[in-house]
Amino acid sequence: MSVDPGNRKLLRLEVRNAETPIERKPPWIKTTLRTGPEYKELKALVRREGLHTVCEEAGCPNIYECWEDREATFLIGGEQCTRRCDFCQIDTGKPAELDRDEPRRVAESVQAMGLRYSTVTGVARDDLPDGGAWLYAETVRQIKALNPNTGVELLAPDFNAIPEQLLEVFESRPEVFAHNVETVPRIFKRIRPAFRYQRSLDVITAARDFGLVTKSNLILGMGETPEEVREALVDLHGAGCDIVTITQYLRPSLRHHPVERWVRPEEFVEHAAYAEGIGFNGVLAGPLVRSSYRAGRLYAEAARIRAASAS
């Protein structure tokens, strides 16, 4: 029997994935260490106060730039997800009991770090009657109550597109509602078996119809073709998505989906130009871009364009 480091029996898919060695990264997959005064101050504060951010715990390559801009990302809902995506490093299993004090602690962390813009993401909580909608909404409400000048971006699961659950989340009014489709229709079921491509588009449309700025992400290198990427961009824009990020898949471990290809920087430039050409208000694409990278700047640009087009 094969087990992972957490002593969970590996799925057959994970055993098959593990037959492919970890891929050697190309020379353009690298980042430069740049530590300015804002980053150093935040790092010291996080250590001193015992705060937790996705930025540090996931080893994000963009932490230096984001912290210099006073932006950070927080993970809510626990350490285990009720769904399994073949690219995601978060463990799948039965989550711990809902921590109803978590929204307050996240809000206080945002305040302690003096953030200008905060991104909140989390695990799917299909074990809860409301799918975790209260937790996501309450975290936004608490951040806004304690930090009225801080922007909040919410990167949420699909809540199975249940209208009542979506409405609770939408009514918390984050500056940006993000829901990531991550990949293209042809390989979607294999990569994200507990999600549905059209359902994800429907969630984005519902957020747009509510009046929120919307955002999504595509991860390249999992078996898609450049043409399929462009088709997915058309689908996202048609669903009402304002902002899109396009990223390179980096395999977290042997049990995760192998990297099918390393997308050259020039292809990212082409996809970004295409996305801008079909009307997205904010676009970032690159090998080391992540969905929360430069989130505050992207929101400001998208909001400006949206306001100008509405006037």
Tab-separated table of C-alpha atoms in Angstrom:
chain	number	residue	atom	x	y	z
A	1	MET	CA	0.000	0.000	0.000
A	2	SER	CA	1.286	3.474	-0.907
A	3	VAL	CA	0.806	6.309	1.557
A	4	ASP	CA	1.533	10.016	1.473
A	5	PRO	CA	3.495	11.867	4.201
A	6	GLY	CA	0.223	12.361	6.127
A	7	ASN	CA	-0.309	8.564	6.277
A	8	ARG	CA	-3.300	8.700	3.932
A	9	LYS	CA	-3.621	5.853	1.437
A	10	LEU	CA	-2.836	7.187	-2.029
A	11	LEU	CA	-5.576	7.231	-4.633
A	12	ARG	CA	-4.964	5.206	-7.781
A	13	LEU	CA	-4.609	8.478	-9.673
A	14	GLU	CA	-1.937	9.635	-7.232
A	15	VAL	CA	-0.045	6.352	-7.573
A	16	ARG	CA	-0.114	6.793	-11.348
A	17	ASN	CA	1.035	10.413	-11.035
A	18	ALA	CA	3.932	9.326	-8.838
A	19	GLU	CA	5.315	7.166	-11.644
A	20	THR	CA	6.454	10.387	-13.351
A	21	PRO	CA	9.510	12.006	-11.693
A	22	ILE	CA	9.395	15.661	-10.659
A	23	GLU	CA	10.204	17.720	-13.729
A	24	ARG	CA	13.287	19.908	-14.047
A	25	LYS	CA	12.299	23.574	-14.238
A	26	PRO	CA	13.396	25.645	-17.235
A	27	PRO	CA	15.701	28.649	-16.713
A	28	TRP	CA	12.883	31.212	-16.892
A	29	ILE	CA	11.154	29.737	-13.818
A	30	LYS	CA	13.021	31.809	-11.283
A	31	THR	CA	12.468	34.858	-9.133
A	32	THR	CA	14.783	37.536	-7.793
A	33	LEU	CA	15.025	38.189	-4.073
A	34	ARG	CA	14.169	41.854	-3.493
A	35	THR	CA	13.580	42.814	0.117
A	36	GLY	CA	12.599	46.420	0.681
A	37	PRO	CA	11.694	48.152	3.953
A	38	GLU	CA	7.963	47.290	3.812
A	39	TYR	CA	8.715	43.589	3.309
A	40	LYS	CA	11.233	43.529	6.156
A	41	GLU	CA	8.811	45.282	8.497
A	42	LEU	CA	5.971	42.870	7.653
A	43	LYS	CA	8.196	39.821	8.019
A	44	ALA	CA	9.301	40.937	11.473
A	45	LEU	CA	5.705	41.670	12.497
A	46	VAL	CA	4.439	38.288	11.266
A	47	ARG	CA	7.150	36.538	13.287
A	48	ARG	CA	6.531	38.637	16.382
A	49	GLU	CA	2.728	38.261	16.359
A	50	GLY	CA	2.605	34.647	15.162
A	51	LEU	CA	0.448	35.518	12.140
A	52	HIS	CA	-0.239	33.064	9.305
A	53	THR	CA	-0.416	33.901	5.607
A	54	VAL	CA	-0.658	31.761	2.478
A	55	CYS	CA	2.194	33.887	1.130
A	56	GLU	CA	4.721	32.366	3.536
A	57	GLU	CA	3.219	28.952	4.166
A	58	ALA	CA	2.832	28.127	0.459
A	59	GLY	CA	6.263	29.533	-0.382
A	60	CYS	CA	4.865	31.974	-2.944
A	61	PRO	CA	7.621	33.355	-5.205
A	62	ASN	CA	5.947	36.776	-5.260
A	63	ILE	CA	5.920	37.367	-1.508
A	64	TYR	CA	8.635	40.036	-1.665
A	65	GLU	CA	6.765	42.187	-4.170
A	66	CYS	CA	3.317	41.727	-2.616
A	67	TRP	CA	4.460	42.467	0.924
A	68	GLU	CA	6.322	45.515	-0.337
A	69	ASP	CA	2.897	46.695	-1.612
A	70	ARG	CA	1.312	45.789	1.758
A	71	GLU	CA	-0.775	42.992	0.218
A	72	ALA	CA	-1.176	39.472	1.637
A	73	THR	CA	-3.349	36.365	1.300
A	74	PHE	CA	-5.047	34.370	4.071
A	75	LEU	CA	-6.434	30.816	3.999
A	76	ILE	CA	-9.653	30.095	5.923
A	77	GLY	CA	-11.731	27.016	6.653
A	78	GLY	CA	-9.010	24.723	7.952
A	79	GLU	CA	-6.203	22.622	6.539
A	80	GLN	CA	-8.304	19.973	4.785
A	81	CYS	CA	-10.591	20.362	1.782
A	82	THR	CA	-13.650	18.244	1.019
A	83	ARG	CA	-12.684	18.211	-2.661
A	84	ARG	CA	-9.530	17.112	-4.468
A	85	CYS	CA	-8.001	18.898	-7.455
A	86	ASP	CA	-5.040	17.185	-9.105
A	87	PHE	CA	-2.829	20.294	-8.955
A	88	CYS	CA	-3.575	21.513	-5.434
A	89	GLN	CA	-1.265	20.975	-2.461
A	90	ILE	CA	-4.047	21.294	0.146
A	91	ASP	CA	-4.931	17.935	1.714
A	92	THR	CA	-8.277	16.274	1.033
A	93	GLY	CA	-10.235	14.757	3.899
A	94	LYS	CA	-12.738	15.435	6.645
A	95	PRO	CA	-12.157	18.988	7.915
A	96	ALA	CA	-12.062	19.913	11.564
A	97	GLU	CA	-15.053	21.533	13.217
A	98	LEU	CA	-15.821	25.034	11.942
A	99	ASP	CA	-13.791	27.676	13.775
A	100	ARG	CA	-16.263	30.535	14.185
A	101	ASP	CA	-13.606	32.796	15.681
A	102	GLU	CA	-11.407	32.610	12.578
A	103	PRO	CA	-12.936	35.670	10.830
A	104	ARG	CA	-12.052	37.877	13.808
A	105	ARG	CA	-8.476	36.620	13.900
A	106	VAL	CA	-8.000	37.171	10.174
A	107	ALA	CA	-9.374	40.710	10.482
A	108	GLU	CA	-6.996	41.425	13.357
A	109	SER	CA	-4.083	40.050	11.322
A	110	VAL	CA	-4.983	42.384	8.453
A	111	GLN	CA	-5.028	45.267	10.937
A	112	ALA	CA	-1.749	44.247	12.583
A	113	MET	CA	-0.020	44.020	9.194
A	114	GLY	CA	-1.404	47.381	8.069
A	115	LEU	CA	-2.488	45.913	4.743
A	116	ARG	CA	-3.794	48.062	1.915
A	117	TYR	CA	-5.346	45.058	0.182
A	118	SER	CA	-6.069	41.555	1.458
A	119	THR	CA	-7.008	38.377	-0.367
A	120	VAL	CA	-8.981	35.690	1.450
A	121	THR	CA	-9.133	32.183	0.044
A	122	GLY	CA	-10.044	28.873	1.577
A	123	VAL	CA	-11.015	25.258	1.280
A	124	ALA	CA	-14.322	23.831	0.065
A	125	ARG	CA	-16.519	22.915	3.047
A	126	ASP	CA	-19.165	20.626	1.565
A	127	ASP	CA	-19.452	19.076	5.030
A	128	LEU	CA	-21.257	22.183	6.301
A	129	PRO	CA	-24.985	22.820	5.690
A	130	ASP	CA	-24.199	26.203	4.099
A	131	GLY	CA	-21.068	25.017	2.281
A	132	GLY	CA	-19.011	27.486	4.306
A	133	ALA	CA	-20.851	30.545	2.964
A	134	TRP	CA	-21.150	32.144	6.415
A	135	LEU	CA	-17.430	31.725	7.061
A	136	TYR	CA	-16.419	33.411	3.808
A	137	ALA	CA	-18.959	36.213	4.193
A	138	GLU	CA	-18.219	36.807	7.870
A	139	THR	CA	-14.489	37.043	7.193
A	140	VAL	CA	-15.118	39.808	4.662
A	141	ARG	CA	-17.481	41.582	7.070
A	142	GLN	CA	-14.992	41.420	9.951
A	143	ILE	CA	-12.093	42.672	7.812
A	144	LYS	CA	-14.162	45.601	6.556
A	145	ALA	CA	-15.425	46.479	10.030
A	146	LEU	CA	-11.923	46.591	11.497
A	147	ASN	CA	-10.112	47.866	8.390
A	148	PRO	CA	-12.443	50.222	6.491
A	149	ASN	CA	-9.670	51.424	4.167
A	150	THR	CA	-8.424	47.952	3.202
A	151	GLY	CA	-9.601	46.321	-0.005
A	152	VAL	CA	-10.813	42.723	0.249
A	153	GLU	CA	-10.634	40.134	-2.509
A	154	LEU	CA	-12.478	36.875	-1.896
A	155	LEU	CA	-11.288	33.780	-3.771
A	156	ALA	CA	-14.098	31.326	-3.123
A	157	PRO	CA	-15.259	27.835	-4.115
A	158	ASP	CA	-18.458	27.452	-6.144
A	159	PHE	CA	-20.836	26.596	-3.234
A	160	ASN	CA	-22.404	24.226	-5.787
A	161	ALA	CA	-23.957	27.387	-7.287
A	162	ILE	CA	-26.694	27.299	-4.617
A	163	PRO	CA	-28.341	30.748	-4.873
A	164	GLU	CA	-28.837	31.275	-1.122
A	165	GLN	CA	-25.214	30.492	-0.344
A	166	LEU	CA	-23.914	32.688	-3.143
A	167	LEU	CA	-26.164	35.541	-2.024
A	168	GLU	CA	-24.800	35.489	1.521
A	169	VAL	CA	-21.271	35.727	0.165
A	170	PHE	CA	-22.111	38.415	-2.409
A	171	GLU	CA	-23.871	40.567	0.208
A	172	SER	CA	-20.622	40.856	2.183
A	173	ARG	CA	-19.481	42.948	-0.813
A	174	PRO	CA	-15.802	42.180	-1.301
A	175	GLU	CA	-14.070	44.543	-3.700
A	176	VAL	CA	-13.458	41.508	-5.930
A	177	PHE	CA	-15.231	38.157	-6.047
A	178	ALA	CA	-12.875	35.585	-7.542
A	179	HIS	CA	-13.649	32.030	-8.551
A	180	ASN	CA	-11.008	30.147	-10.497
A	181	VAL	CA	-11.894	27.802	-13.347
A	182	GLU	CA	-8.181	26.843	-13.487
A	183	THR	CA	-8.268	24.746	-16.671
A	184	VAL	CA	-10.030	24.124	-19.990
A	185	PRO	CA	-13.204	22.060	-20.604
A	186	ARG	CA	-11.559	19.036	-22.262
A	187	ILE	CA	-9.446	18.135	-19.215
A	188	PHE	CA	-11.549	19.838	-16.534
A	189	LYS	CA	-13.213	16.692	-15.149
A	190	ARG	CA	-9.871	14.907	-14.814
A	191	ILE	CA	-8.169	17.853	-13.102
A	192	ARG	CA	-11.108	19.103	-10.974
A	193	PRO	CA	-13.531	16.149	-10.617
A	194	ALA	CA	-15.667	17.725	-7.873
A	195	PHE	CA	-16.218	20.943	-9.849
A	196	ARG	CA	-18.055	21.592	-13.114
A	197	TYR	CA	-16.776	23.963	-15.782
A	198	GLN	CA	-20.169	25.442	-16.665
A	199	ARG	CA	-21.143	25.712	-13.015
A	200	SER	CA	-18.012	27.761	-12.354
A	201	LEU	CA	-18.916	30.073	-15.228
A	202	ASP	CA	-22.448	30.373	-13.815
A	203	VAL	CA	-21.048	31.435	-10.417
A	204	ILE	CA	-18.991	34.165	-12.084
A	205	THR	CA	-22.068	35.347	-13.986
A	206	ALA	CA	-24.104	35.463	-10.775
A	207	ALA	CA	-21.434	37.608	-9.095
A	208	ARG	CA	-21.330	39.931	-12.106
A	209	ASP	CA	-25.134	40.233	-12.111
A	210	PHE	CA	-24.985	41.153	-8.403
A	211	GLY	CA	-22.695	44.044	-9.329
A	212	LEU	CA	-19.361	42.719	-8.103
A	213	VAL	CA	-16.017	42.981	-9.864
A	214	THR	CA	-15.211	39.409	-10.906
A	215	LYS	CA	-11.984	37.504	-11.411
A	216	SER	CA	-10.714	34.069	-12.445
A	217	ASN	CA	-7.506	32.173	-13.150
A	218	LEU	CA	-6.159	29.687	-15.689
A	219	ILE	CA	-3.240	27.359	-14.916
A	220	LEU	CA	-1.243	26.273	-17.959
A	221	GLY	CA	0.890	23.168	-18.316
A	222	MET	CA	-1.643	20.478	-17.380
A	223	GLY	CA	-2.440	19.227	-20.877
A	224	GLU	CA	-4.291	22.104	-22.547
A	225	THR	CA	-3.440	23.589	-25.943
A	226	PRO	CA	-2.933	27.309	-26.695
A	227	GLU	CA	-6.149	27.310	-28.737
A	228	GLU	CA	-8.074	25.852	-25.796
A	229	VAL	CA	-6.682	28.602	-23.567
A	230	ARG	CA	-8.054	31.232	-25.932
A	231	GLU	CA	-11.431	29.472	-26.017
A	232	ALA	CA	-11.541	29.413	-22.214
A	233	LEU	CA	-10.738	33.135	-22.145
A	234	VAL	CA	-13.696	33.750	-24.454
A	235	ASP	CA	-15.906	31.667	-22.129
A	236	LEU	CA	-14.756	33.605	-19.070
A	237	HIS	CA	-15.270	36.984	-20.670
A	238	GLY	CA	-18.694	35.919	-21.904
A	239	ALA	CA	-19.604	34.857	-18.367
A	240	GLY	CA	-18.872	38.361	-17.091
A	241	CYS	CA	-15.333	37.975	-15.781
A	242	ASP	CA	-13.569	41.350	-15.393
A	243	ILE	CA	-10.060	40.220	-14.400
A	244	VAL	CA	-8.056	37.163	-15.403
A	245	THR	CA	-4.674	35.809	-14.376
A	246	ILE	CA	-2.821	33.145	-16.362
A	247	THR	CA	-0.149	31.062	-14.655
A	248	GLN	CA	2.283	28.157	-15.072
A	249	TYR	CA	1.539	24.930	-13.226
A	250	LEU	CA	4.256	23.987	-10.733
A	251	ARG	CA	3.850	20.453	-9.417
A	252	PRO	CA	3.653	20.379	-5.594
A	253	SER	CA	4.688	16.722	-5.178
A	254	LEU	CA	5.016	13.353	-6.907
A	255	ARG	CA	1.378	12.502	-6.172
A	256	HIS	CA	0.139	15.523	-8.123
A	257	HIS	CA	-0.532	15.816	-11.844
A	258	PRO	CA	2.703	15.822	-13.869
A	259	VAL	CA	3.721	18.994	-15.703
A	260	GLU	CA	2.720	18.401	-19.325
A	261	ARG	CA	4.648	21.371	-20.697
A	262	TRP	CA	6.611	24.428	-19.653
A	263	VAL	CA	4.911	27.403	-21.263
A	264	ARG	CA	7.425	29.846	-22.687
A	265	PRO	CA	7.183	33.516	-21.604
A	266	GLU	CA	6.299	34.551	-25.174
A	267	GLU	CA	3.128	32.446	-25.070
A	268	PHE	CA	2.028	34.176	-21.872
A	269	VAL	CA	2.509	37.530	-23.618
A	270	GLU	CA	0.336	36.310	-26.496
A	271	HIS	CA	-2.435	35.120	-24.161
A	272	ALA	CA	-2.365	38.423	-22.256
A	273	ALA	CA	-2.690	40.397	-25.487
A	274	TYR	CA	-5.574	38.184	-26.593
A	275	ALA	CA	-7.384	38.605	-23.253
A	276	GLU	CA	-7.003	42.376	-23.391
A	277	GLY	CA	-8.173	42.354	-26.997
A	278	ILE	CA	-11.466	40.613	-26.206
A	279	GLY	CA	-12.233	43.063	-23.413
A	280	PHE	CA	-10.937	41.956	-20.013
A	281	ASN	CA	-10.456	44.965	-17.717
A	282	GLY	CA	-7.437	43.495	-15.953
A	283	VAL	CA	-4.953	40.877	-17.154
A	284	LEU	CA	-1.754	39.401	-15.716
A	285	ALA	CA	-0.001	36.457	-17.339
A	286	GLY	CA	3.377	34.890	-16.706
A	287	PRO	CA	5.215	31.806	-15.448
A	288	LEU	CA	5.338	33.010	-11.838
A	289	VAL	CA	2.075	34.955	-11.774
A	290	ARG	CA	-0.371	33.652	-9.168
A	291	SER	CA	-4.071	34.478	-8.868
A	292	SER	CA	-3.510	36.934	-6.008
A	293	TYR	CA	-0.376	38.519	-7.526
A	294	ARG	CA	-0.654	42.321	-7.693
A	295	ALA	CA	-4.298	41.861	-6.744
A	296	GLY	CA	-4.759	45.400	-5.446
A	297	ARG	CA	-3.260	46.998	-8.544
A	298	LEU	CA	-5.348	44.793	-10.848
A	299	TYR	CA	-8.537	45.658	-8.972
A	300	ALA	CA	-7.821	49.392	-9.120
A	301	GLU	CA	-7.209	49.220	-12.874
A	302	ALA	CA	-10.290	47.087	-13.530
A	303	ALA	CA	-12.498	49.328	-11.392
A	304	ARG	CA	-11.243	52.406	-13.220
A	305	ILE	CA	-11.974	50.897	-16.641
A	306	ARG	CA	-15.358	49.611	-15.498
A	307	ALA	CA	-16.344	53.032	-14.161
A	308	ALA	CA	-15.182	54.765	-17.337
A	309	SER	CA	-17.191	52.415	-19.554
A	310	ALA	CA	-20.297	52.916	-17.411
A	311	SER	CA	-20.148	56.719	-17.607
